[in-house]
Amino acid sequence: QSALTQPPSVSGSPGQSVTISCTGTSSDVGTYNRVSWYQLPPGTAPKLMIYEVSNRPSGVPDRFSGSKSGNTASLTISGLQAEDEADYYCSSYTSSSTLVFGGGTKLTVL
Amino acid sequence: QLQLQESGPGLVKPSETLSLSCTVSGGSVSSSSFYWGWIRQSPGKGLEWIGSMHNSGKTYYNPSLKSRVTTSVDTSNNEFSLKLSSVTAADTAVYYCVRQYGLGSWRFDPWGQGTLVTVSS
C-alpha cells in the first residue's frame, strides 16, 4: 500500500490560516470517510485532531477543521498560534481493510 | 480517562523477536467497542500502521509486516501485546500503542507516549 501524499512542510504567521493537503486514491480517501488527522508535537504523545474527515474530538479547538474533495482531504488551521507548530499526519482506511498514513507535514509558525 | 503505557526492551538484537506490551488504565481491553493497535515511527520517517486487534481475536495487519507480526489481548492483566519476529535495523523505531474506535471510524485515540526500540548487535 502506498502512503498518502502530503506536502513536506507548510508555514504561516500567527493569526493566519494554513491548509495541509492529503492526497490518496479511489481505494482510500476517495471512497471512504474514515480519514483522520494527527498532531505530533515534539516530545509528547500524538493527538487526534480530526476524525471521519471533518469531526473534531472534544477539546480540540474549532480553529482546526477538515474537509474532503475527491481523492484529497485537507486540514485547515485558522488563527495560527505558536503552539500549533508540530508535525501533522493524515490517515485513511483502505479497500484492503488496512490503514495508510500520509508522509507527514511539518508546520512552522513564523 | 483512558491511558496507555508501552513497555518492553529498548534494545533487540538482529534476527531476534521484538516484544512489547501496552498496559491499559482507566478502561478495559475487554470492551467490544474498541480495537487495540500498534503504530511505529522510524527515525526521521513517517508513521507506519502495524496492526489492530479485537479481544474477540479479529486482527488486521499491515501487509508489509503481516508475516512477522503477532498480536494478542490479555484481558486478565488488561493489556495487549505485539511481537515482531526476525527484526533488522529497519525495525528501529518509536513504537506507539493506541486505542482504535472500531471499524466504522479507524481513528486512534488516545496514544501511548511511545517507546524507542533499537535493533542492534
PDB file of N, CA, C and O in Angstrom, chain B residues 30-108:
ATOM      1  N   SER B  30     -11.384  -5.397  27.332  1.00  0.00           N
ATOM      2  CA  SER B  30     -12.494  -6.313  27.043  1.00  0.00           C
ATOM      3  C   SER B  30     -13.659  -5.615  26.357  1.00  0.00           C
ATOM      4  O   SER B  30     -14.606  -6.273  25.917  1.00  0.00           O
ATOM      5  N   SER B  31     -13.608  -4.291  26.277  1.00  0.00           N
ATOM      6  CA  SER B  31     -14.698  -3.554  25.645  1.00  0.00           C
ATOM      7  C   SER B  31     -14.881  -3.993  24.203  1.00  0.00           C
ATOM      8  O   SER B  31     -13.927  -4.017  23.424  1.00  0.00           O
ATOM      9  N   SER B  32     -16.108  -4.301  23.839  1.00  0.00           N
ATOM     10  CA  SER B  32     -16.374  -4.760  22.467  1.00  0.00           C
ATOM     11  C   SER B  32     -16.388  -3.611  21.477  1.00  0.00           C
ATOM     12  O   SER B  32     -16.407  -3.832  20.263  1.00  0.00           O
ATOM     13  N   SER B  33     -16.356  -2.386  21.993  1.00  0.00           N
ATOM     14  CA  SER B  33     -16.482  -1.211  21.114  1.00  0.00           C
ATOM     15  C   SER B  33     -15.169  -0.807  20.455  1.00  0.00           C
ATOM     16  O   SER B  33     -15.178  -0.003  19.526  1.00  0.00           O
ATOM     17  N   PHE B  34     -14.080  -1.333  20.977  1.00  0.00           N
ATOM     18  CA  PHE B  34     -12.786  -0.841  20.518  1.00  0.00           C
ATOM     19  C   PHE B  34     -11.874  -1.948  20.004  1.00  0.00           C
ATOM     20  O   PHE B  34     -11.989  -3.103  20.384  1.00  0.00           O
ATOM     21  N   TYR B  35     -10.977  -1.525  19.133  1.00  0.00           N
ATOM     22  CA  TYR B  35      -9.831  -2.330  18.754  1.00  0.00           C
ATOM     23  C   TYR B  35      -8.608  -1.720  19.449  1.00  0.00           C
ATOM     24  O   TYR B  35      -8.658  -0.598  19.948  1.00  0.00           O
ATOM     25  N   TRP B  36      -7.521  -2.470  19.446  1.00  0.00           N
ATOM     26  CA  TRP B  36      -6.277  -2.028  20.079  1.00  0.00           C
ATOM     27  C   TRP B  36      -5.151  -2.212  19.061  1.00  0.00           C
ATOM     28  O   TRP B  36      -5.068  -3.263  18.412  1.00  0.00           O
ATOM     29  N   GLY B  37      -4.324  -1.180  18.911  1.00  0.00           N
ATOM     30  CA  GLY B  37      -3.374  -1.219  17.816  1.00  0.00           C
ATOM     31  C   GLY B  37      -1.964  -0.787  18.150  1.00  0.00           C
ATOM     32  O   GLY B  37      -1.672  -0.327  19.259  1.00  0.00           O
ATOM     33  N   TRP B  38      -1.112  -0.983  17.143  1.00  0.00           N
ATOM     34  CA  TRP B  38       0.291  -0.580  17.232  1.00  0.00           C
ATOM     35  C   TRP B  38       0.667   0.225  15.997  1.00  0.00           C
ATOM     36  O   TRP B  38       0.292  -0.125  14.879  1.00  0.00           O
ATOM     37  N   ILE B  39       1.428   1.284  16.218  1.00  0.00           N
ATOM     38  CA  ILE B  39       1.911   2.178  15.167  1.00  0.00           C
ATOM     39  C   ILE B  39       3.359   2.482  15.484  1.00  0.00           C
ATOM     40  O   ILE B  39       3.736   2.564  16.645  1.00  0.00           O
ATOM     41  N   ARG B  40       4.197   2.650  14.468  1.00  0.00           N
ATOM     42  CA  ARG B  40       5.587   2.972  14.736  1.00  0.00           C
ATOM     43  C   ARG B  40       6.062   4.128  13.878  1.00  0.00           C
ATOM     44  O   ARG B  40       5.459   4.441  12.856  1.00  0.00           O
ATOM     45  N   GLN B  41       7.152   4.736  14.308  1.00  0.00           N
ATOM     46  CA  GLN B  41       7.781   5.811  13.563  1.00  0.00           C
ATOM     47  C   GLN B  41       9.285   5.612  13.608  1.00  0.00           C
ATOM     48  O   GLN B  41       9.891   5.773  14.675  1.00  0.00           O
ATOM     49  N   SER B  42       9.858   5.275  12.474  1.00  0.00           N
ATOM     50  CA  SER B  42      11.301   5.112  12.384  1.00  0.00           C
ATOM     51  C   SER B  42      11.963   6.481  12.416  1.00  0.00           C
ATOM     52  O   SER B  42      11.339   7.474  12.027  1.00  0.00           O
ATOM     53  N   PRO B  43      13.214   6.560  12.869  1.00  0.00           N
ATOM     54  CA  PRO B  43      13.904   7.853  12.971  1.00  0.00           C
ATOM     55  C   PRO B  43      13.887   8.616  11.652  1.00  0.00           C
ATOM     56  O   PRO B  43      14.291   8.094  10.611  1.00  0.00           O
ATOM     57  N   GLY B  44      13.392   9.825  11.707  1.00  0.00           N
ATOM     58  CA  GLY B  44      13.390  10.676  10.528  1.00  0.00           C
ATOM     59  C   GLY B  44      12.339  10.305   9.486  1.00  0.00           C
ATOM     60  O   GLY B  44      12.321  10.889   8.397  1.00  0.00           O
ATOM     61  N   LYS B  45      11.461   9.377   9.829  1.00  0.00           N
ATOM     62  CA  LYS B  45      10.449   8.931   8.864  1.00  0.00           C
ATOM     63  C   LYS B  45       9.047   9.151   9.403  1.00  0.00           C
ATOM     64  O   LYS B  45       8.857   9.664  10.512  1.00  0.00           O
ATOM     65  N   GLY B  46       8.072   8.758   8.611  1.00  0.00           N
ATOM     66  CA  GLY B  46       6.685   8.976   8.988  1.00  0.00           C
ATOM     67  C   GLY B  46       6.101   7.838   9.797  1.00  0.00           C
ATOM     68  O   GLY B  46       6.778   6.868  10.141  1.00  0.00           O
ATOM     69  N   LEU B  47       4.812   7.984  10.097  1.00  0.00           N
ATOM     70  CA  LEU B  47       4.113   6.961  10.858  1.00  0.00           C
ATOM     71  C   LEU B  47       3.802   5.751   9.982  1.00  0.00           C
ATOM     72  O   LEU B  47       3.510   5.894   8.791  1.00  0.00           O
ATOM     73  N   GLU B  48       3.850   4.582  10.598  1.00  0.00           N
ATOM     74  CA  GLU B  48       3.515   3.343   9.895  1.00  0.00           C
ATOM     75  C   GLU B  48       2.582   2.524  10.779  1.00  0.00           C
ATOM     76  O   GLU B  48       2.936   2.176  11.906  1.00  0.00           O
ATOM     77  N   TRP B  49       1.405   2.220  10.257  1.00  0.00           N
ATOM     78  CA  TRP B  49       0.462   1.365  10.979  1.00  0.00           C
ATOM     79  C   TRP B  49       0.967  -0.066  10.934  1.00  0.00           C
ATOM     80  O   TRP B  49       1.313  -0.576   9.867  1.00  0.00           O
ATOM     81  N   ILE B  50       0.997  -0.720  12.102  1.00  0.00           N
ATOM     82  CA  ILE B  50       1.461  -2.107  12.182  1.00  0.00           C
ATOM     83  C   ILE B  50       0.276  -3.064  12.160  1.00  0.00           C
ATOM     84  O   ILE B  50       0.260  -4.034  11.395  1.00  0.00           O
ATOM     85  N   GLY B  51      -0.698  -2.803  13.016  1.00  0.00           N
ATOM     86  CA  GLY B  51      -1.847  -3.691  13.044  1.00  0.00           C
ATOM     87  C   GLY B  51      -2.811  -3.333  14.151  1.00  0.00           C
ATOM     88  O   GLY B  51      -2.508  -2.538  15.041  1.00  0.00           O
ATOM     89  N   SER B  52      -3.994  -3.928  14.091  1.00  0.00           N
ATOM     90  CA  SER B  52      -5.045  -3.688  15.072  1.00  0.00           C
ATOM     91  C   SER B  52      -5.688  -5.014  15.432  1.00  0.00           C
ATOM     92  O   SER B  52      -5.782  -5.921  14.595  1.00  0.00           O
ATOM     93  N   MET B  53      -6.134  -5.123  16.693  1.00  0.00           N
ATOM     94  CA  MET B  53      -6.723  -6.375  17.152  1.00  0.00           C
ATOM     95  C   MET B  53      -7.925  -6.105  18.047  1.00  0.00           C
ATOM     96  O   MET B  53      -8.016  -5.053  18.689  1.00  0.00           O
ATOM     97  N   HIS B  54      -8.839  -7.071  18.096  1.00  0.00           N
ATOM     98  CA  HIS B  54     -10.007  -7.000  18.960  1.00  0.00           C
ATOM     99  C   HIS B  54      -9.932  -8.148  19.958  1.00  0.00           C
ATOM    100  O   HIS B  54      -9.310  -9.179  19.669  1.00  0.00           O
ATOM    101  N   ASN B  55     -10.570  -7.976  21.115  1.00  0.00           N
ATOM    102  CA  ASN B  55     -10.474  -9.040  22.108  1.00  0.00           C
ATOM    103  C   ASN B  55     -11.193 -10.303  21.651  1.00  0.00           C
ATOM    104  O   ASN B  55     -11.041 -11.360  22.255  1.00  0.00           O
ATOM    105  N   SER B  56     -11.946 -10.221  20.563  1.00  0.00           N
ATOM    106  CA  SER B  56     -12.604 -11.408  20.003  1.00  0.00           C
ATOM    107  C   SER B  56     -11.629 -12.274  19.221  1.00  0.00           C
ATOM    108  O   SER B  56     -11.944 -13.409  18.852  1.00  0.00           O
ATOM    109  N   GLY B  57     -10.444 -11.696  18.949  1.00  0.00           N
ATOM    110  CA  GLY B  57      -9.439 -12.404  18.162  1.00  0.00           C
ATOM    111  C   GLY B  57      -9.297 -11.879  16.746  1.00  0.00           C
ATOM    112  O   GLY B  57      -8.368 -12.246  16.027  1.00  0.00           O
ATOM    113  N   LYS B  58     -10.211 -11.027  16.333  1.00  0.00           N
ATOM    114  CA  LYS B  58     -10.146 -10.447  14.986  1.00  0.00           C
ATOM    115  C   LYS B  58      -8.939  -9.524  14.894  1.00  0.00           C
ATOM    116  O   LYS B  58      -8.687  -8.720  15.793  1.00  0.00           O
ATOM    117  N   THR B  59      -8.175  -9.658  13.802  1.00  0.00           N
ATOM    118  CA  THR B  59      -6.985  -8.835  13.621  1.00  0.00           C
ATOM    119  C   THR B  59      -6.916  -8.277  12.206  1.00  0.00           C
ATOM    120  O   THR B  59      -7.462  -8.863  11.255  1.00  0.00           O
ATOM    121  N   TYR B  60      -6.239  -7.153  12.083  1.00  0.00           N
ATOM    122  CA  TYR B  60      -5.925  -6.537  10.804  1.00  0.00           C
ATOM    123  C   TYR B  60      -4.457  -6.138  10.865  1.00  0.00           C
ATOM    124  O   TYR B  60      -4.018  -5.530  11.836  1.00  0.00           O
ATOM    125  N   TYR B  61      -3.692  -6.482   9.832  1.00  0.00           N
ATOM    126  CA  TYR B  61      -2.266  -6.203   9.831  1.00  0.00           C
ATOM    127  C   TYR B  61      -1.844  -5.481   8.565  1.00  0.00           C
ATOM    128  O   TYR B  61      -2.416  -5.661   7.485  1.00  0.00           O
ATOM    129  N   ASN B  62      -0.773  -4.690   8.685  1.00  0.00           N
ATOM    130  CA  ASN B  62      -0.121  -4.097   7.528  1.00  0.00           C
ATOM    131  C   ASN B  62       0.452  -5.235   6.671  1.00  0.00           C
ATOM    132  O   ASN B  62       1.238  -6.048   7.166  1.00  0.00           O
ATOM    133  N   PRO B  63       0.095  -5.288   5.401  1.00  0.00           N
ATOM    134  CA  PRO B  63       0.571  -6.398   4.553  1.00  0.00           C
ATOM    135  C   PRO B  63       2.093  -6.517   4.525  1.00  0.00           C
ATOM    136  O   PRO B  63       2.621  -7.631   4.405  1.00  0.00           O
ATOM    137  N   SER B  64       2.779  -5.400   4.658  1.00  0.00           N
ATOM    138  CA  SER B  64       4.240  -5.434   4.570  1.00  0.00           C
ATOM    139  C   SER B  64       4.886  -6.043   5.818  1.00  0.00           C
ATOM    140  O   SER B  64       6.063  -6.394   5.800  1.00  0.00           O
ATOM    141  N   LEU B  65       4.131  -6.159   6.894  1.00  0.00           N
ATOM    142  CA  LEU B  65       4.666  -6.700   8.141  1.00  0.00           C
ATOM    143  C   LEU B  65       3.953  -7.969   8.581  1.00  0.00           C
ATOM    144  O   LEU B  65       4.403  -8.642   9.519  1.00  0.00           O
ATOM    145  N   LYS B  66       2.884  -8.302   7.913  1.00  0.00           N
ATOM    146  CA  LYS B  66       1.986  -9.367   8.367  1.00  0.00           C
ATOM    147  C   LYS B  66       2.681 -10.682   8.681  1.00  0.00           C
ATOM    148  O   LYS B  66       2.352 -11.357   9.656  1.00  0.00           O
ATOM    149  N   SER B  67       3.661 -11.042   7.857  1.00  0.00           N
ATOM    150  CA  SER B  67       4.312 -12.347   8.037  1.00  0.00           C
ATOM    151  C   SER B  67       5.156 -12.402   9.310  1.00  0.00           C
ATOM    152  O   SER B  67       5.517 -13.494   9.770  1.00  0.00           O
ATOM    153  N   ARG B  68       5.453 -11.249   9.893  1.00  0.00           N
ATOM    154  CA  ARG B  68       6.330 -11.223  11.073  1.00  0.00           C
ATOM    155  C   ARG B  68       5.605 -10.761  12.351  1.00  0.00           C
ATOM    156  O   ARG B  68       6.220 -10.736  13.412  1.00  0.00           O
ATOM    157  N   VAL B  69       4.339 -10.394  12.238  1.00  0.00           N
ATOM    158  CA  VAL B  69       3.624  -9.789  13.367  1.00  0.00           C
ATOM    159  C   VAL B  69       2.683 -10.779  14.046  1.00  0.00           C
ATOM    160  O   VAL B  69       1.953 -11.528  13.383  1.00  0.00           O
ATOM    161  N   THR B  70       2.711 -10.740  15.358  1.00  0.00           N
ATOM    162  CA  THR B  70       1.725 -11.453  16.173  1.00  0.00           C
ATOM    163  C   THR B  70       1.237 -10.493  17.249  1.00  0.00           C
ATOM    164  O   THR B  70       2.050  -9.812  17.895  1.00  0.00           O
ATOM    165  N   THR B  71      -0.068 -10.426  17.437  1.00  0.00           N
ATOM    166  CA  THR B  71      -0.628  -9.571  18.471  1.00  0.00           C
ATOM    167  C   THR B  71      -1.583 -10.384  19.333  1.00  0.00           C
ATOM    168  O   THR B  71      -2.124 -11.402  18.905  1.00  0.00           O
ATOM    169  N   SER B  72      -1.766  -9.922  20.553  1.00  0.00           N
ATOM    170  CA  SER B  72      -2.684 -10.613  21.451  1.00  0.00           C
ATOM    171  C   SER B  72      -3.230  -9.645  22.489  1.00  0.00           C
ATOM    172  O   SER B  72      -2.634  -8.597  22.756  1.00  0.00           O
ATOM    173  N   VAL B  73      -4.377 -10.011  23.053  1.00  0.00           N
ATOM    174  CA  VAL B  73      -5.020  -9.228  24.105  1.00  0.00           C
ATOM    175  C   VAL B  73      -5.078 -10.094  25.362  1.00  0.00           C
ATOM    176  O   VAL B  73      -5.499 -11.251  25.294  1.00  0.00           O
ATOM    177  N   ASP B  74      -4.652  -9.548  26.479  1.00  0.00           N
ATOM    178  CA  ASP B  74      -4.659 -10.251  27.766  1.00  0.00           C
ATOM    179  C   ASP B  74      -5.680  -9.569  28.674  1.00  0.00           C
ATOM    180  O   ASP B  74      -5.380  -8.561  29.311  1.00  0.00           O
ATOM    181  N   THR B  75      -6.877 -10.113  28.708  1.00  0.00           N
ATOM    182  CA  THR B  75      -7.939  -9.466  29.482  1.00  0.00           C
ATOM    183  C   THR B  75      -7.698  -9.558  30.989  1.00  0.00           C
ATOM    184  O   THR B  75      -8.112  -8.670  31.733  1.00  0.00           O
ATOM    185  N   SER B  76      -7.002 -10.594  31.439  1.00  0.00           N
ATOM    186  CA  SER B  76      -6.779 -10.747  32.877  1.00  0.00           C
ATOM    187  C   SER B  76      -5.853  -9.660  33.422  1.00  0.00           C
ATOM    188  O   SER B  76      -5.981  -9.240  34.574  1.00  0.00           O
ATOM    189  N   ASN B  77      -4.918  -9.214  32.602  1.00  0.00           N
ATOM    190  CA  ASN B  77      -3.995  -8.158  33.018  1.00  0.00           C
ATOM    191  C   ASN B  77      -4.320  -6.811  32.390  1.00  0.00           C
ATOM    192  O   ASN B  77      -3.585  -5.840  32.575  1.00  0.00           O
ATOM    193  N   ASN B  78      -5.411  -6.764  31.617  1.00  0.00           N
ATOM    194  CA  ASN B  78      -5.840  -5.536  30.947  1.00  0.00           C
ATOM    195  C   ASN B  78      -4.712  -4.921  30.119  1.00  0.00           C
ATOM    196  O   ASN B  78      -4.383  -3.737  30.246  1.00  0.00           O
ATOM    197  N   GLU B  79      -4.131  -5.758  29.281  1.00  0.00           N
ATOM    198  CA  GLU B  79      -3.069  -5.273  28.419  1.00  0.00           C
ATOM    199  C   GLU B  79      -3.118  -6.002  27.080  1.00  0.00           C
ATOM    200  O   GLU B  79      -3.805  -7.009  26.924  1.00  0.00           O
ATOM    201  N   PHE B  80      -2.410  -5.444  26.111  1.00  0.00           N
ATOM    202  CA  PHE B  80      -2.281  -6.111  24.827  1.00  0.00           C
ATOM    203  C   PHE B  80      -0.824  -6.046  24.400  1.00  0.00           C
ATOM    204  O   PHE B  80      -0.047  -5.241  24.926  1.00  0.00           O
ATOM    205  N   SER B  81      -0.440  -6.888  23.457  1.00  0.00           N
ATOM    206  CA  SER B  81       0.972  -7.026  23.156  1.00  0.00           C
ATOM    207  C   SER B  81       1.247  -7.154  21.666  1.00  0.00           C
ATOM    208  O   SER B  81       0.353  -7.441  20.869  1.00  0.00           O
ATOM    209  N   LEU B  82       2.512  -6.931  21.333  1.00  0.00           N
ATOM    210  CA  LEU B  82       2.998  -7.016  19.957  1.00  0.00           C
ATOM    211  C   LEU B  82       4.267  -7.848  19.948  1.00  0.00           C
ATOM    212  O   LEU B  82       5.142  -7.662  20.796  1.00  0.00           O
ATOM    213  N   LYS B  83       4.351  -8.756  19.006  1.00  0.00           N
ATOM    214  CA  LYS B  83       5.603  -9.472  18.755  1.00  0.00           C
ATOM    215  C   LYS B  83       5.947  -9.311  17.287  1.00  0.00           C
ATOM    216  O   LYS B  83       5.099  -9.532  16.413  1.00  0.00           O
ATOM    217  N   LEU B  84       7.172  -8.903  17.017  1.00  0.00           N
ATOM    218  CA  LEU B  84       7.662  -8.732  15.656  1.00  0.00           C
ATOM    219  C   LEU B  84       8.925  -9.578  15.517  1.00  0.00           C
ATOM    220  O   LEU B  84       9.925  -9.316  16.189  1.00  0.00           O
ATOM    221  N   SER B  85       8.875 -10.572  14.665  1.00  0.00           N
ATOM    222  CA  SER B  85       9.973 -11.520  14.566  1.00  0.00           C
ATOM    223  C   SER B  85      11.004 -11.104  13.525  1.00  0.00           C
ATOM    224  O   SER B  85      10.758 -10.228  12.696  1.00  0.00           O
ATOM    225  N   SER B  86      12.159 -11.753  13.604  1.00  0.00           N
ATOM    226  CA  SER B  86      13.232 -11.582  12.608  1.00  0.00           C
ATOM    227  C   SER B  86      13.533 -10.110  12.348  1.00  0.00           C
ATOM    228  O   SER B  86      13.549  -9.657  11.203  1.00  0.00           O
ATOM    229  N   VAL B  87      13.767  -9.360  13.406  1.00  0.00           N
ATOM    230  CA  VAL B  87      13.949  -7.919  13.248  1.00  0.00           C
ATOM    231  C   VAL B  87      15.296  -7.594  12.615  1.00  0.00           C
ATOM    232  O   VAL B  87      16.271  -8.341  12.721  1.00  0.00           O
ATOM    233  N   THR B  88      15.310  -6.459  11.936  1.00  0.00           N
ATOM    234  CA  THR B  88      16.537  -5.896  11.364  1.00  0.00           C
ATOM    235  C   THR B  88      16.628  -4.440  11.802  1.00  0.00           C
ATOM    236  O   THR B  88      15.721  -3.918  12.460  1.00  0.00           O
ATOM    237  N   ALA B  89      17.701  -3.787  11.392  1.00  0.00           N
ATOM    238  CA  ALA B  89      17.883  -2.378  11.754  1.00  0.00           C
ATOM    239  C   ALA B  89      16.722  -1.517  11.273  1.00  0.00           C
ATOM    240  O   ALA B  89      16.408  -0.479  11.862  1.00  0.00           O
ATOM    241  N   ALA B  90      16.077  -1.946  10.221  1.00  0.00           N
ATOM    242  CA  ALA B  90      14.932  -1.198   9.673  1.00  0.00           C
ATOM    243  C   ALA B  90      13.740  -1.189  10.614  1.00  0.00           C
ATOM    244  O   ALA B  90      12.816  -0.392  10.435  1.00  0.00           O
ATOM    245  N   ASP B  91      13.754  -2.035  11.613  1.00  0.00           N
ATOM    246  CA  ASP B  91      12.661  -2.073  12.591  1.00  0.00           C
ATOM    247  C   ASP B  91      12.921  -1.158  13.777  1.00  0.00           C
ATOM    248  O   ASP B  91      12.091  -1.075  14.685  1.00  0.00           O
ATOM    249  N   THR B  92      14.066  -0.490  13.783  1.00  0.00           N
ATOM    250  CA  THR B  92      14.342   0.509  14.819  1.00  0.00           C
ATOM    251  C   THR B  92      13.339   1.646  14.690  1.00  0.00           C
ATOM    252  O   THR B  92      13.205   2.250  13.625  1.00  0.00           O
ATOM    253  N   ALA B  93      12.629   1.917  15.773  1.00  0.00           N
ATOM    254  CA  ALA B  93      11.553   2.917  15.707  1.00  0.00           C
ATOM    255  C   ALA B  93      11.011   3.209  17.093  1.00  0.00           C
ATOM    256  O   ALA B  93      11.277   2.480  18.053  1.00  0.00           O
ATOM    257  N   VAL B  94      10.243   4.282  17.181  1.00  0.00           N
ATOM    258  CA  VAL B  94       9.404   4.512  18.352  1.00  0.00           C
ATOM    259  C   VAL B  94       8.094   3.776  18.090  1.00  0.00           C
ATOM    260  O   VAL B  94       7.466   3.982  17.048  1.00  0.00           O
ATOM    261  N   TYR B  95       7.725   2.916  19.004  1.00  0.00           N
ATOM    262  CA  TYR B  95       6.508   2.131  18.877  1.00  0.00           C
ATOM    263  C   TYR B  95       5.431   2.706  19.798  1.00  0.00           C
ATOM    264  O   TYR B  95       5.666   2.895  20.998  1.00  0.00           O
ATOM    265  N   TYR B  96       4.265   2.972  19.227  1.00  0.00           N
ATOM    266  CA  TYR B  96       3.135   3.508  19.974  1.00  0.00           C
ATOM    267  C   TYR B  96       2.018   2.471  20.063  1.00  0.00           C
ATOM    268  O   TYR B  96       1.707   1.811  19.061  1.00  0.00           O
ATOM    269  N   CYS B  97       1.392   2.367  21.227  1.00  0.00           N
ATOM    270  CA  CYS B  97       0.155   1.597  21.306  1.00  0.00           C
ATOM    271  C   CYS B  97      -1.007   2.588  21.326  1.00  0.00           C
ATOM    272  O   CYS B  97      -0.881   3.718  21.810  1.00  0.00           O
ATOM    273  N   VAL B  98      -2.131   2.143  20.745  1.00  0.00           N
ATOM    274  CA  VAL B  98      -3.275   3.027  20.561  1.00  0.00           C
ATOM    275  C   VAL B  98      -4.583   2.290  20.778  1.00  0.00           C
ATOM    276  O   VAL B  98      -4.652   1.068  20.625  1.00  0.00           O
ATOM    277  N   ARG B  99      -5.606   3.063  21.108  1.00  0.00           N
ATOM    278  CA  ARG B  99      -6.972   2.539  21.086  1.00  0.00           C
ATOM    279  C   ARG B  99      -7.597   2.956  19.761  1.00  0.00           C
ATOM    280  O   ARG B  99      -7.472   4.110  19.352  1.00  0.00           O
ATOM    281  N   GLN B 100      -8.272   2.023  19.104  1.00  0.00           N
ATOM    282  CA  GLN B 100      -8.921   2.317  17.830  1.00  0.00           C
ATOM    283  C   GLN B 100     -10.428   2.286  18.004  1.00  0.00           C
ATOM    284  O   GLN B 100     -10.994   1.320  18.523  1.00  0.00           O
ATOM    285  N   TYR B 101     -11.087   3.341  17.529  1.00  0.00           N
ATOM    286  CA  TYR B 101     -12.536   3.436  17.625  1.00  0.00           C
ATOM    287  C   TYR B 101     -13.225   2.635  16.541  1.00  0.00           C
ATOM    288  O   TYR B 101     -13.824   3.182  15.627  1.00  0.00           O
ATOM    289  N   GLY B 102     -13.120   1.317  16.609  1.00  0.00           N
ATOM    290  CA  GLY B 102     -13.942   0.456  15.802  1.00  0.00           C
ATOM    291  C   GLY B 102     -13.764   0.568  14.305  1.00  0.00           C
ATOM    292  O   GLY B 102     -13.038   1.409  13.783  1.00  0.00           O
ATOM    293  N   LEU B 103     -14.452  -0.302  13.594  1.00  0.00           N
ATOM    294  CA  LEU B 103     -14.257  -0.445  12.157  1.00  0.00           C
ATOM    295  C   LEU B 103     -14.990   0.627  11.353  1.00  0.00           C
ATOM    296  O   LEU B 103     -14.728   0.797  10.175  1.00  0.00           O
ATOM    297  N   GLY B 104     -15.878   1.339  11.975  1.00  0.00           N
ATOM    298  CA  GLY B 104     -16.591   2.383  11.263  1.00  0.00           C
ATOM    299  C   GLY B 104     -15.845   3.692  11.235  1.00  0.00           C
ATOM    300  O   GLY B 104     -16.243   4.628  10.540  1.00  0.00           O
ATOM    301  N   SER B 105     -14.741   3.757  11.967  1.00  0.00           N
ATOM    302  CA  SER B 105     -14.042   5.019  12.104  1.00  0.00           C
ATOM    303  C   SER B 105     -12.564   4.902  11.788  1.00  0.00           C
ATOM    304  O   SER B 105     -12.006   5.740  11.097  1.00  0.00           O
ATOM    305  N   TRP B 106     -11.924   3.889  12.316  1.00  0.00           N
ATOM    306  CA  TRP B 106     -10.482   3.694  12.145  1.00  0.00           C
ATOM    307  C   TRP B 106      -9.709   4.917  12.614  1.00  0.00           C
ATOM    308  O   TRP B 106      -8.721   5.312  11.988  1.00  0.00           O
ATOM    309  N   ARG B 107     -10.149   5.501  13.723  1.00  0.00           N
ATOM    310  CA  ARG B 107      -9.386   6.580  14.322  1.00  0.00           C
ATOM    311  C   ARG B 107      -8.702   6.085  15.586  1.00  0.00           C
ATOM    312  O   ARG B 107      -9.208   5.170  16.239  1.00  0.00           O
ATOM    313  N   PHE B 108      -7.556   6.676  15.895  1.00  0.00           N
ATOM    314  CA  PHE B 108      -6.748   6.223  17.019  1.00  0.00           C
ATOM    315  C   PHE B 108      -6.707   7.304  18.093  1.00  0.00           C
ATOM    316  O   PHE B 108      -6.197   8.393  17.870  1.00  0.00           O
TER     317      PHE B 108
END
